[in-house]
Coordinates of C-alpha atoms in Angstrom, one line a residue:
X138 CA 167.5 323.4 -80.5
X139 CA 168.8 320.9 -77.8
X140 CA 172.2 320.9 -76.6
X141 CA 173.7 317.6 -77.2
X142 CA 173.5 314.8 -74.2
X143 CA 176.9 315.2 -72.4
X144 CA 176.2 313.0 -69.2
X145 CA 175.2 309.9 -67.9
X146 CA 172.7 309.5 -64.9
X147 CA 173.4 306.6 -62.5
X148 CA 170.8 305.2 -60.0
X149 CA 172.6 303.0 -57.0
X150 CA 169.8 302.0 -55.3
X151 CA 172.1 300.6 -52.2
X152 CA 171.4 299.0 -49.0
X153 CA 171.1 301.5 -46.3
X154 CA 170.5 304.6 -49.2
X155 CA 169.5 305.1 -52.5
X156 CA 172.1 307.1 -54.9
X157 CA 171.6 309.7 -58.3
X158 CA 175.4 310.0 -59.6
X159 CA 175.6 311.8 -63.0
X160 CA 178.9 311.4 -64.8
X161 CA 180.7 312.6 -67.9
X162 CA 182.7 311.3 -70.6
X163 CA 185.9 310.7 -68.7
X164 CA 184.0 308.8 -65.9
X165 CA 184.2 311.6 -63.4
X166 CA 181.5 312.4 -61.4
X167 CA 180.0 315.4 -61.6
X168 CA 177.1 315.7 -59.3
X169 CA 175.5 313.2 -56.5
X170 CA 172.1 312.9 -54.5
X171 CA 172.0 310.6 -51.7
X172 CA 169.1 310.3 -49.4
X173 CA 169.0 306.7 -46.6
X174 CA 166.1 304.8 -45.8
X175 CA 164.7 303.1 -43.0
X176 CA 166.5 299.5 -41.8
X177 CA 163.5 297.6 -40.6
X178 CA 163.7 295.0 -37.8
X179 CA 160.2 292.8 -36.8
X180 CA 162.3 290.3 -34.8
X181 CA 165.1 288.7 -34.7
X182 CA 167.1 287.9 -38.0
X183 CA 164.5 289.9 -39.8
X184 CA 165.5 292.7 -42.3
X185 CA 162.9 294.6 -44.8
X186 CA 162.9 298.1 -46.5
X187 CA 159.7 299.8 -47.4
X188 CA 159.8 300.0 -51.4
X189 CA 157.5 303.1 -51.6
X190 CA 160.2 304.8 -49.5
X191 CA 162.9 303.8 -52.2
X192 CA 160.7 304.7 -54.9
X193 CA 160.2 308.3 -53.3
X194 CA 164.0 308.6 -52.2
X195 CA 164.5 307.6 -55.7
X196 CA 162.6 310.9 -57.4
X197 CA 164.3 312.3 -54.6
X198 CA 167.9 312.2 -55.2
X199 CA 167.2 312.3 -59.1
X200 CA 166.4 315.7 -58.5
X201 CA 169.2 316.3 -56.1
X202 CA 171.4 315.4 -59.1
X203 CA 170.1 317.1 -61.9
X204 CA 170.0 320.6 -59.6
X205 CA 174.0 320.1 -58.2
X206 CA 174.9 319.5 -62.2
X207 CA 172.9 322.2 -63.7
X208 CA 171.5 320.3 -66.0
X209 CA 168.3 319.0 -66.7
X210 CA 166.7 315.5 -68.6
X211 CA 168.0 316.9 -72.1
X212 CA 171.6 316.6 -71.1
X213 CA 171.7 313.0 -70.4
X214 CA 172.4 310.5 -72.9
X215 CA 170.7 307.2 -71.2
X216 CA 170.0 306.4 -67.2
X217 CA 171.5 303.3 -65.9
X218 CA 170.7 301.7 -62.9
X219 CA 172.3 299.6 -59.9
X220 CA 170.8 298.0 -57.2
X221 CA 170.9 295.6 -53.9
X222 CA 170.7 292.4 -55.4
X223 CA 168.2 290.1 -53.9
X224 CA 165.8 292.0 -52.1
X225 CA 162.7 290.6 -52.7
X226 CA 159.5 292.5 -53.9
X227 CA 156.2 291.5 -54.3
X228 CA 153.7 294.1 -55.8
X229 CA 150.4 294.6 -57.3
X230 CA 150.2 295.4 -61.0
X231 CA 146.8 296.8 -61.1
X232 CA 147.5 299.1 -57.6
X233 CA 151.4 299.5 -58.2
X234 CA 151.1 298.8 -54.1
X235 CA 153.6 296.0 -52.3
X236 CA 151.6 293.3 -50.7
X237 CA 154.8 293.6 -48.1
X238 CA 157.5 295.1 -47.4
X239 CA 160.5 294.5 -49.1
X240 CA 162.6 291.1 -47.9
X241 CA 166.6 292.3 -47.6
X242 CA 169.0 289.8 -48.8
X243 CA 170.4 289.4 -44.9
X244 CA 167.2 288.7 -43.8
X245 CA 167.1 284.6 -42.7
X246 CA 163.3 284.2 -42.0
X247 CA 163.6 281.9 -44.7
X248 CA 165.4 279.2 -43.1
X249 CA 163.1 276.5 -43.2
X250 CA 161.4 277.1 -46.0
X251 CA 165.1 276.4 -47.7
X252 CA 165.2 273.0 -45.3
X253 CA 162.4 272.0 -46.7
X254 CA 163.2 272.7 -50.7
X255 CA 166.7 270.9 -49.7
X256 CA 164.9 267.3 -48.5
X257 CA 167.3 264.5 -48.5
X258 CA 169.3 266.8 -51.5
X259 CA 170.9 269.1 -49.8
X260 CA 171.5 272.1 -49.9
X261 CA 173.6 272.1 -53.3
X262 CA 169.7 270.7 -55.1
X263 CA 169.7 273.2 -57.6
X264 CA 173.6 274.5 -57.7
X265 CA 174.0 272.7 -60.9
X266 CA 171.4 274.2 -62.5
X267 CA 171.6 278.1 -61.0
X268 CA 174.8 278.2 -59.5
X269 CA 173.7 278.5 -56.4
X270 CA 173.2 276.8 -52.9
X271 CA 170.1 276.8 -51.0
X272 CA 170.5 279.9 -48.4
X273 CA 168.2 282.5 -47.1
X274 CA 170.4 285.0 -49.1
X275 CA 168.5 284.7 -52.6
X276 CA 165.4 286.3 -53.9
X277 CA 163.2 283.3 -54.8
X278 CA 162.6 281.4 -50.9
X279 CA 161.6 285.3 -50.0
X280 CA 158.8 285.7 -52.8
X281 CA 157.3 281.9 -51.6
X282 CA 158.0 283.3 -47.7
X283 CA 155.3 286.8 -48.9
X284 CA 153.2 284.1 -50.8
X285 CA 153.1 281.8 -48.1
X286 CA 152.1 284.3 -45.3
X287 CA 150.5 287.5 -46.4
X288 CA 147.1 287.5 -46.7
X289 CA 145.7 286.8 -50.3
X290 CA 149.0 286.8 -52.2
X291 CA 148.8 283.6 -53.6
X292 CA 145.4 284.3 -54.9
X293 CA 146.5 287.5 -56.7
X294 CA 149.5 285.8 -57.7
X295 CA 147.7 283.0 -59.2
X296 CA 145.2 285.2 -60.6
X297 CA 148.8 287.1 -62.5
X298 CA 148.4 290.3 -60.6
X299 CA 151.5 290.3 -58.9
X300 CA 154.9 291.4 -59.6
X301 CA 158.5 290.2 -58.3
X302 CA 161.7 291.6 -58.7
X303 CA 164.9 292.6 -57.3
X304 CA 164.9 296.7 -56.5
X305 CA 165.9 296.9 -60.2
X306 CA 162.9 295.8 -61.7
X307 CA 160.8 297.5 -58.7
X308 CA 162.3 301.4 -60.4
X309 CA 162.6 300.6 -63.6
X310 CA 158.9 299.3 -63.5
X311 CA 158.2 302.8 -61.7
X312 CA 160.3 304.9 -64.0
X313 CA 158.7 303.8 -67.1
X314 CA 155.1 304.4 -66.3
X315 CA 154.1 301.9 -63.1
X316 CA 150.3 301.3 -63.7
X317 CA 149.9 303.1 -66.5
X318 CA 152.6 300.9 -69.2
X319 CA 155.4 300.2 -66.6
X320 CA 158.0 297.9 -68.4
X321 CA 158.7 294.8 -66.1
X322 CA 162.3 293.4 -66.7
X323 CA 165.2 292.8 -65.1
X324 CA 169.1 291.8 -66.3
X325 CA 170.9 288.7 -66.2
X326 CA 173.1 289.5 -63.3
X327 CA 169.8 290.2 -60.8
X328 CA 168.2 287.1 -62.2
X329 CA 171.1 284.9 -61.8
X330 CA 170.3 286.0 -57.9
X331 CA 167.2 284.8 -57.5
X332 CA 167.6 280.8 -57.9
X333 CA 165.1 280.7 -60.5
X334 CA 167.7 281.2 -63.6
X335 CA 169.2 278.6 -65.3
X336 CA 172.7 280.0 -65.5
X337 CA 173.6 278.4 -68.8
X338 CA 170.0 279.0 -70.4
X339 CA 169.9 282.5 -68.9
X340 CA 166.2 281.8 -68.8
X341 CA 163.6 281.3 -65.8
X342 CA 163.3 277.7 -64.6
X343 CA 159.8 276.0 -64.7
X344 CA 160.4 273.5 -62.1
X345 CA 161.9 275.4 -59.5
X346 CA 159.8 277.7 -59.6
X347 CA 157.3 275.7 -59.2
X348 CA 158.8 273.9 -56.5
X349 CA 159.0 277.5 -54.7
X350 CA 155.2 278.0 -55.6
X351 CA 155.7 281.1 -57.5
X352 CA 153.7 281.7 -60.7
X353 CA 156.0 282.5 -63.7
X354 CA 153.8 285.1 -65.0
X355 CA 155.3 287.2 -61.6
X356 CA 158.4 287.3 -63.0
X357 CA 160.1 289.9 -65.3
X358 CA 161.4 289.6 -68.8
X359 CA 165.0 288.4 -68.5
X360 CA 167.2 290.9 -70.9
X361 CA 171.0 292.3 -71.0
X362 CA 172.8 294.3 -69.0
X363 CA 173.1 296.8 -71.7
X364 CA 170.2 297.9 -74.1
X365 CA 167.2 300.4 -74.1
X366 CA 164.9 298.6 -71.9
X367 CA 162.3 301.5 -72.0
X368 CA 162.4 305.1 -71.7
X369 CA 161.3 307.5 -68.8
X370 CA 157.3 308.1 -67.9
X371 CA 155.8 311.5 -68.8
X372 CA 155.3 312.8 -65.7
X373 CA 158.7 312.3 -64.2
X374 CA 162.0 313.9 -64.5
X375 CA 163.1 311.6 -66.8
X376 CA 160.5 312.2 -69.6
X377 CA 161.5 309.8 -72.9
X378 CA 165.3 309.7 -71.4
X379 CA 166.7 306.0 -72.8
X380 CA 166.6 303.6 -69.4
X381 CA 169.3 301.1 -70.8
X382 CA 171.4 299.4 -68.3
X383 CA 170.9 297.5 -65.4
X384 CA 173.6 295.6 -63.2
X385 CA 173.1 294.0 -59.9
X386 CA 175.2 296.2 -57.4
X387 CA 178.7 293.9 -57.0
X388 CA 178.6 292.7 -61.3
X389 CA 178.4 297.1 -61.9
X390 CA 181.4 297.3 -59.4
X391 CA 183.3 294.4 -61.7
X392 CA 182.6 296.5 -65.3
X393 CA 183.4 299.7 -63.0
X394 CA 186.8 298.3 -62.1
X395 CA 187.6 297.2 -65.8
X396 CA 187.8 293.6 -65.1
X397 CA 187.3 292.2 -68.5
X398 CA 189.8 289.8 -68.6
X399 CA 189.8 286.4 -67.2
X400 CA 191.2 286.3 -63.5
X401 CA 190.9 290.0 -62.8
X402 CA 189.4 290.7 -59.6
X403 CA 187.5 293.4 -57.3
X404 CA 186.1 293.2 -54.1
X405 CA 183.6 295.8 -52.9
X406 CA 183.6 296.9 -49.0
X407 CA 180.1 297.6 -48.6
X408 CA 177.3 296.7 -46.4
X409 CA 178.7 293.3 -46.8
X410 CA 181.9 292.5 -48.7
X411 CA 181.7 291.2 -52.3
X412 CA 184.8 289.7 -54.4
X413 CA 184.4 288.8 -58.0
X414 CA 186.5 287.1 -60.5
X415 CA 185.9 286.8 -64.3
X416 CA 185.8 283.6 -65.5
X417 CA 185.0 284.4 -69.2
X418 CA 182.6 283.1 -70.9
X419 CA 182.4 280.0 -69.4
X420 CA 180.4 279.5 -65.9
X421 CA 182.7 277.5 -63.5
X422 CA 181.3 275.6 -60.7
X423 CA 182.6 276.4 -57.5
X424 CA 184.2 273.8 -54.9
X425 CA 185.4 275.7 -52.1
X426 CA 181.7 277.9 -51.5
X427 CA 181.7 280.4 -54.1
X428 CA 178.9 281.6 -55.9
X429 CA 178.4 281.0 -60.0
X430 CA 177.0 284.3 -61.7
X431 CA 176.5 286.3 -64.2
X432 CA 179.2 288.8 -64.6
X433 CA 177.2 291.1 -67.4
X434 CA 176.4 290.7 -70.6
X435 CA 176.1 293.4 -73.0
X436 CA 173.2 293.5 -75.8
X437 CA 173.7 290.5 -78.2
X438 CA 177.4 289.6 -76.8
X439 CA 177.5 286.1 -75.2
X440 CA 177.6 286.3 -71.2
X441 CA 180.6 286.9 -68.8
X442 CA 180.4 285.0 -65.7
X443 CA 182.1 285.3 -62.6
X444 CA 182.8 283.7 -59.4
X445 CA 181.6 285.4 -56.7
X446 CA 182.3 285.0 -52.6
X447 CA 180.4 286.8 -50.3
X448 CA 180.4 288.5 -47.0
X449 CA 177.3 289.2 -45.2
X450 CA 178.6 291.5 -42.6
X451 CA 181.4 294.2 -43.1
X452 CA 180.8 297.8 -43.6
X453 CA 177.2 297.0 -41.3
X454 CA 179.6 295.8 -38.4
X455 CA 180.9 299.4 -38.5
X456 CA 177.2 300.6 -38.1
X457 CA 176.7 298.2 -35.3
X458 CA 179.0 299.6 -33.7
X459 CA 177.9 303.0 -33.8
X460 CA 174.2 302.7 -33.6
X461 CA 173.5 299.5 -31.3
X462 CA 176.8 300.1 -29.1
X463 CA 177.6 303.5 -29.5
X464 CA 181.0 303.5 -28.9
X465 CA 181.5 305.8 -31.9
X466 CA 179.8 308.5 -33.5
X467 CA 180.1 307.9 -37.0
X468 CA 182.0 305.7 -39.2
X469 CA 185.1 307.1 -39.9
X470 CA 185.9 307.4 -35.9
X471 CA 185.9 303.6 -35.8
X472 CA 189.6 304.3 -37.4
X473 CA 190.3 306.9 -34.6
X474 CA 190.3 304.5 -32.1
X475 CA 191.6 301.3 -34.0
X476 CA 195.0 303.0 -34.2
X477 CA 195.5 303.6 -30.5
X478 CA 196.4 300.2 -30.6
X479 CA 199.0 298.0 -31.8
X480 CA 196.6 295.3 -32.4
X481 CA 193.5 293.6 -31.3
X482 CA 194.8 292.5 -28.0
X483 CA 193.6 288.8 -28.8
X484 CA 190.2 289.9 -29.6
X485 CA 188.5 288.8 -32.6
X486 CA 184.9 289.5 -34.0
X487 CA 183.0 287.3 -35.9
X488 CA 180.0 289.5 -37.6
X489 CA 177.6 286.0 -38.3
X490 CA 174.7 287.9 -38.1
X491 CA 172.7 286.5 -40.4
X492 CA 174.5 282.9 -40.3
X493 CA 177.9 282.7 -42.3
X494 CA 177.9 283.3 -46.1
X495 CA 180.9 282.7 -48.2
X496 CA 183.4 280.1 -47.9
X497 CA 180.9 278.3 -45.1
X498 CA 177.0 279.0 -45.7
X499 CA 176.1 278.0 -42.4
X500 CA 172.3 279.9 -41.7
X501 CA 172.5 279.1 -37.9
X502 CA 175.7 281.1 -37.2
X503 CA 175.6 283.5 -35.6
X504 CA 177.9 286.8 -34.2
X505 CA 180.9 286.5 -31.4
X506 CA 183.3 288.0 -29.8
X507 CA 186.0 285.6 -28.8
X508 CA 189.3 286.1 -26.5
X509 CA 187.5 288.8 -23.7
X510 CA 190.0 289.8 -21.4
X511 CA 190.3 292.5 -18.8
X512 CA 193.0 293.8 -20.8
X513 CA 190.8 294.7 -24.0
X514 CA 189.2 298.8 -24.1
X515 CA 187.1 299.7 -26.6
X516 CA 190.1 300.5 -28.9
X517 CA 190.6 296.7 -29.4
X518 CA 186.9 295.9 -30.6
X519 CA 187.3 299.2 -33.0
X520 CA 190.7 297.7 -34.6
X521 CA 188.6 293.7 -34.1
X522 CA 185.7 295.1 -36.0
X523 CA 187.7 296.3 -38.8
X524 CA 190.3 293.5 -39.1
X525 CA 186.9 291.2 -39.3
X526 CA 186.4 292.6 -42.7
X527 CA 190.0 292.0 -44.1
X528 CA 190.0 288.5 -42.2
X529 CA 186.4 287.5 -43.9
X530 CA 188.1 288.8 -47.7
X531 CA 191.1 286.5 -47.0
X532 CA 189.0 283.4 -46.4
X533 CA 187.3 284.3 -49.8
X534 CA 190.6 285.0 -51.7
X535 CA 191.9 281.6 -50.9
X536 CA 188.2 279.8 -52.1
X537 CA 188.7 281.9 -55.7
X538 CA 192.7 280.8 -56.1
X539 CA 191.4 277.0 -55.0
X540 CA 188.6 277.0 -57.7
X541 CA 189.9 279.0 -60.4
X542 CA 194.1 277.5 -60.6
X543 CA 195.3 281.1 -61.1
X544 CA 196.5 283.1 -58.2
X545 CA 195.5 286.5 -58.1
X546 CA 198.6 289.0 -58.0
X547 CA 196.7 292.1 -57.2
X548 CA 193.1 292.9 -55.8
X549 CA 191.2 296.3 -56.7
X550 CA 189.2 297.4 -54.1
X551 CA 186.1 300.0 -54.1
X552 CA 183.6 300.6 -51.7
X553 CA 182.9 303.1 -48.8
X554 CA 185.1 301.5 -46.5
X555 CA 188.8 301.5 -48.8
X556 CA 188.8 305.1 -47.4
X557 CA 189.8 303.5 -44.4
X558 CA 194.2 303.5 -45.0
X559 CA 194.4 300.8 -41.8
X560 CA 192.3 298.5 -42.8
X561 CA 194.0 298.3 -46.2
X562 CA 196.8 297.8 -45.5
X563 CA 195.8 295.4 -42.9
X564 CA 193.9 294.1 -45.9
X565 CA 197.3 294.2 -48.0
X566 CA 198.8 292.0 -44.9
X567 CA 197.0 289.3 -44.3
X568 CA 196.3 288.7 -48.4
X569 CA 200.0 289.0 -49.2
X570 CA 199.1 290.6 -52.6
X571 CA 199.0 294.4 -53.3
X572 CA 195.4 296.2 -52.9
X573 CA 194.3 298.9 -55.5
X574 CA 192.4 301.6 -55.2
X575 CA 190.7 303.4 -58.4
X576 CA 190.9 307.4 -57.9
X577 CA 186.4 307.4 -58.8
X578 CA 185.6 304.9 -55.5
X579 CA 181.7 304.9 -57.0
X580 CA 182.4 301.9 -59.1
X581 CA 179.2 300.7 -58.6
X582 CA 177.6 303.6 -59.8
X583 CA 180.6 303.8 -62.9
X584 CA 179.6 300.7 -63.6
X585 CA 175.7 301.3 -64.3
X586 CA 176.7 304.2 -66.1
X587 CA 179.1 302.5 -68.0
X588 CA 176.4 300.1 -69.5
X589 CA 173.5 302.7 -70.0
X590 CA 176.6 304.4 -71.9
X591 CA 178.0 301.7 -74.1
X592 CA 174.2 301.1 -75.1
X593 CA 173.0 304.2 -76.6
X594 CA 176.5 304.5 -78.5
X595 CA 177.9 307.5 -75.5
X596 CA 181.2 304.7 -75.0
X597 CA 182.2 302.4 -77.7
X598 CA 182.7 299.6 -75.7
X599 CA 184.8 298.0 -73.1
X600 CA 188.2 299.5 -74.2
X601 CA 186.2 303.2 -72.9
X602 CA 186.2 301.8 -69.4
X603 CA 190.0 300.4 -69.4
X604 CA 190.8 304.1 -70.9
X605 CA 189.3 306.1 -68.2
X606 CA 190.0 303.6 -65.3
X607 CA 193.4 305.3 -63.0
X608 CA 195.1 303.8 -60.2
X609 CA 194.9 306.0 -56.7
X610 CA 196.8 304.5 -54.2
X611 CA 198.4 301.2 -53.6
X612 CA 199.2 299.0 -50.9
X613 CA 202.2 296.5 -50.3
X614 CA 202.1 293.7 -48.5
X615 CA 204.7 294.7 -45.0
X616 CA 203.5 291.4 -43.0
X617 CA 205.7 288.0 -42.5
X618 CA 204.3 284.6 -43.8
X619 CA 204.4 283.1 -40.7
X620 CA 202.2 285.9 -38.9
X621 CA 200.0 286.2 -41.7
X622 CA 199.3 282.5 -41.5
X623 CA 199.5 282.2 -37.3
X624 CA 196.6 285.4 -37.9
X625 CA 194.6 283.2 -39.8
X626 CA 194.4 280.2 -37.6
X627 CA 193.0 282.7 -34.4
X628 CA 190.6 283.6 -36.8
X629 CA 189.2 280.1 -38.0
X630 CA 189.4 279.7 -34.9
X631 CA 187.3 281.8 -33.9
X632 CA 185.2 281.4 -36.9
X633 CA 184.3 277.9 -35.7
X634 CA 182.9 279.0 -32.5
X635 CA 179.7 280.8 -34.2
X636 CA 178.6 277.7 -35.5
X637 CA 175.6 275.9 -34.7
X638 CA 174.1 278.7 -32.6
X639 CA 170.8 279.3 -33.8
X640 CA 168.8 276.3 -32.7
X641 CA 165.0 275.9 -31.5
X642 CA 165.9 276.8 -27.8
X643 CA 167.2 279.6 -28.8
X644 CA 164.2 280.4 -31.6
X645 CA 162.1 279.7 -28.6
X646 CA 163.3 282.0 -26.2
X647 CA 164.1 285.1 -28.9
X648 CA 162.3 284.0 -32.0

């Protein structure tokens, strides 16, 4: 007689690594496995991942987590998946092999495709239908690029042999059997990031797919975020285990943070920063550079929507300071340097490495360090790198307040960077509202676990998530409003220095 299932497994397929986390009924972490994958930069502005490496790492981290927890699949009630959104994988359904590397959400190579699609109507051509502006960020144009540039890909796609998905669909297809009966599905949250899904009716838009030259046969079936999609393949570690939850990473964090009421918001500090505010069963169109997105859909319930402010480069700026500049040996060291000085000394870093996302949406912006003088040391640069995350988040919060008409009274935060006390205090100071960190900061994986557990009856629903959520620490603002607004004026001046940098001359010289 098998033991009663006691745990939920979440797979968090992120931008820099893949993790598997075992959670118990109280939403506490029991065990973790994590492996980084290679960041591939073939040219300036291009960012790729190897989907086969990601699939291999996924299998490995599941094994690592089960070993650490000292359990096997029989003690798992279900598996939930959360993933980096907009990163596009195109693979051959007959061989199971990708036709090209995954093109990552940060990649800017599709600018020309976006410009051509925009035509005379501009970047908002599809916004009413899909909730998104035309930008290099989203998956649809990435698929178009692969079909246009990989030899033989278009012929295969038109024959019905190619499949597309964000990394959630790639993992589910492989986990449920791959070429031997793998299920090709995605959830509403991931579909809402492709530029191909009607935001109100939650189905694929044939006209936009045709504009991008993408055959509908490539697209996964759109399902809810919490239902049993299929079970683990016979040759894997998760044989017959229900795969029952899929949420794009930022929506998963919103779910894990229990932001179920209209007006509740969270900010995730990861590779980039992503702030979402729950707008309920209404899809609100932004007037201030935010995205309209699906927050989650539980089974047959109505979808719940959100407004999202996406910032491309935050945690990855710390990575850049470590790997490209060599100023620090590891990420936590940036706080040690930053605390050596009282302020940034007038030095501001605007990390527009992939253009600027919310609220500007300027794909031709590029990063800048401004205000440099002989006085500036590596300590000031470290502090400026940290502070840029807080400045960018403040701009998103301002846009949210304007769009929602509701002033946020506090901000729930999560992700790796929220361990950084200096950053969290500066964030509260710049926002002028308290910043609140939960006890479990791995809210992305937790949200996927909850979605899967709710689908199989392991948890009863949103109330269990609310009951499990617990505050760990709160930062109160201590900066006066005059200083706060002065900082924001200088920051905006720095941001304007990055506009319109990437042009024909830069492309001709550096690609």
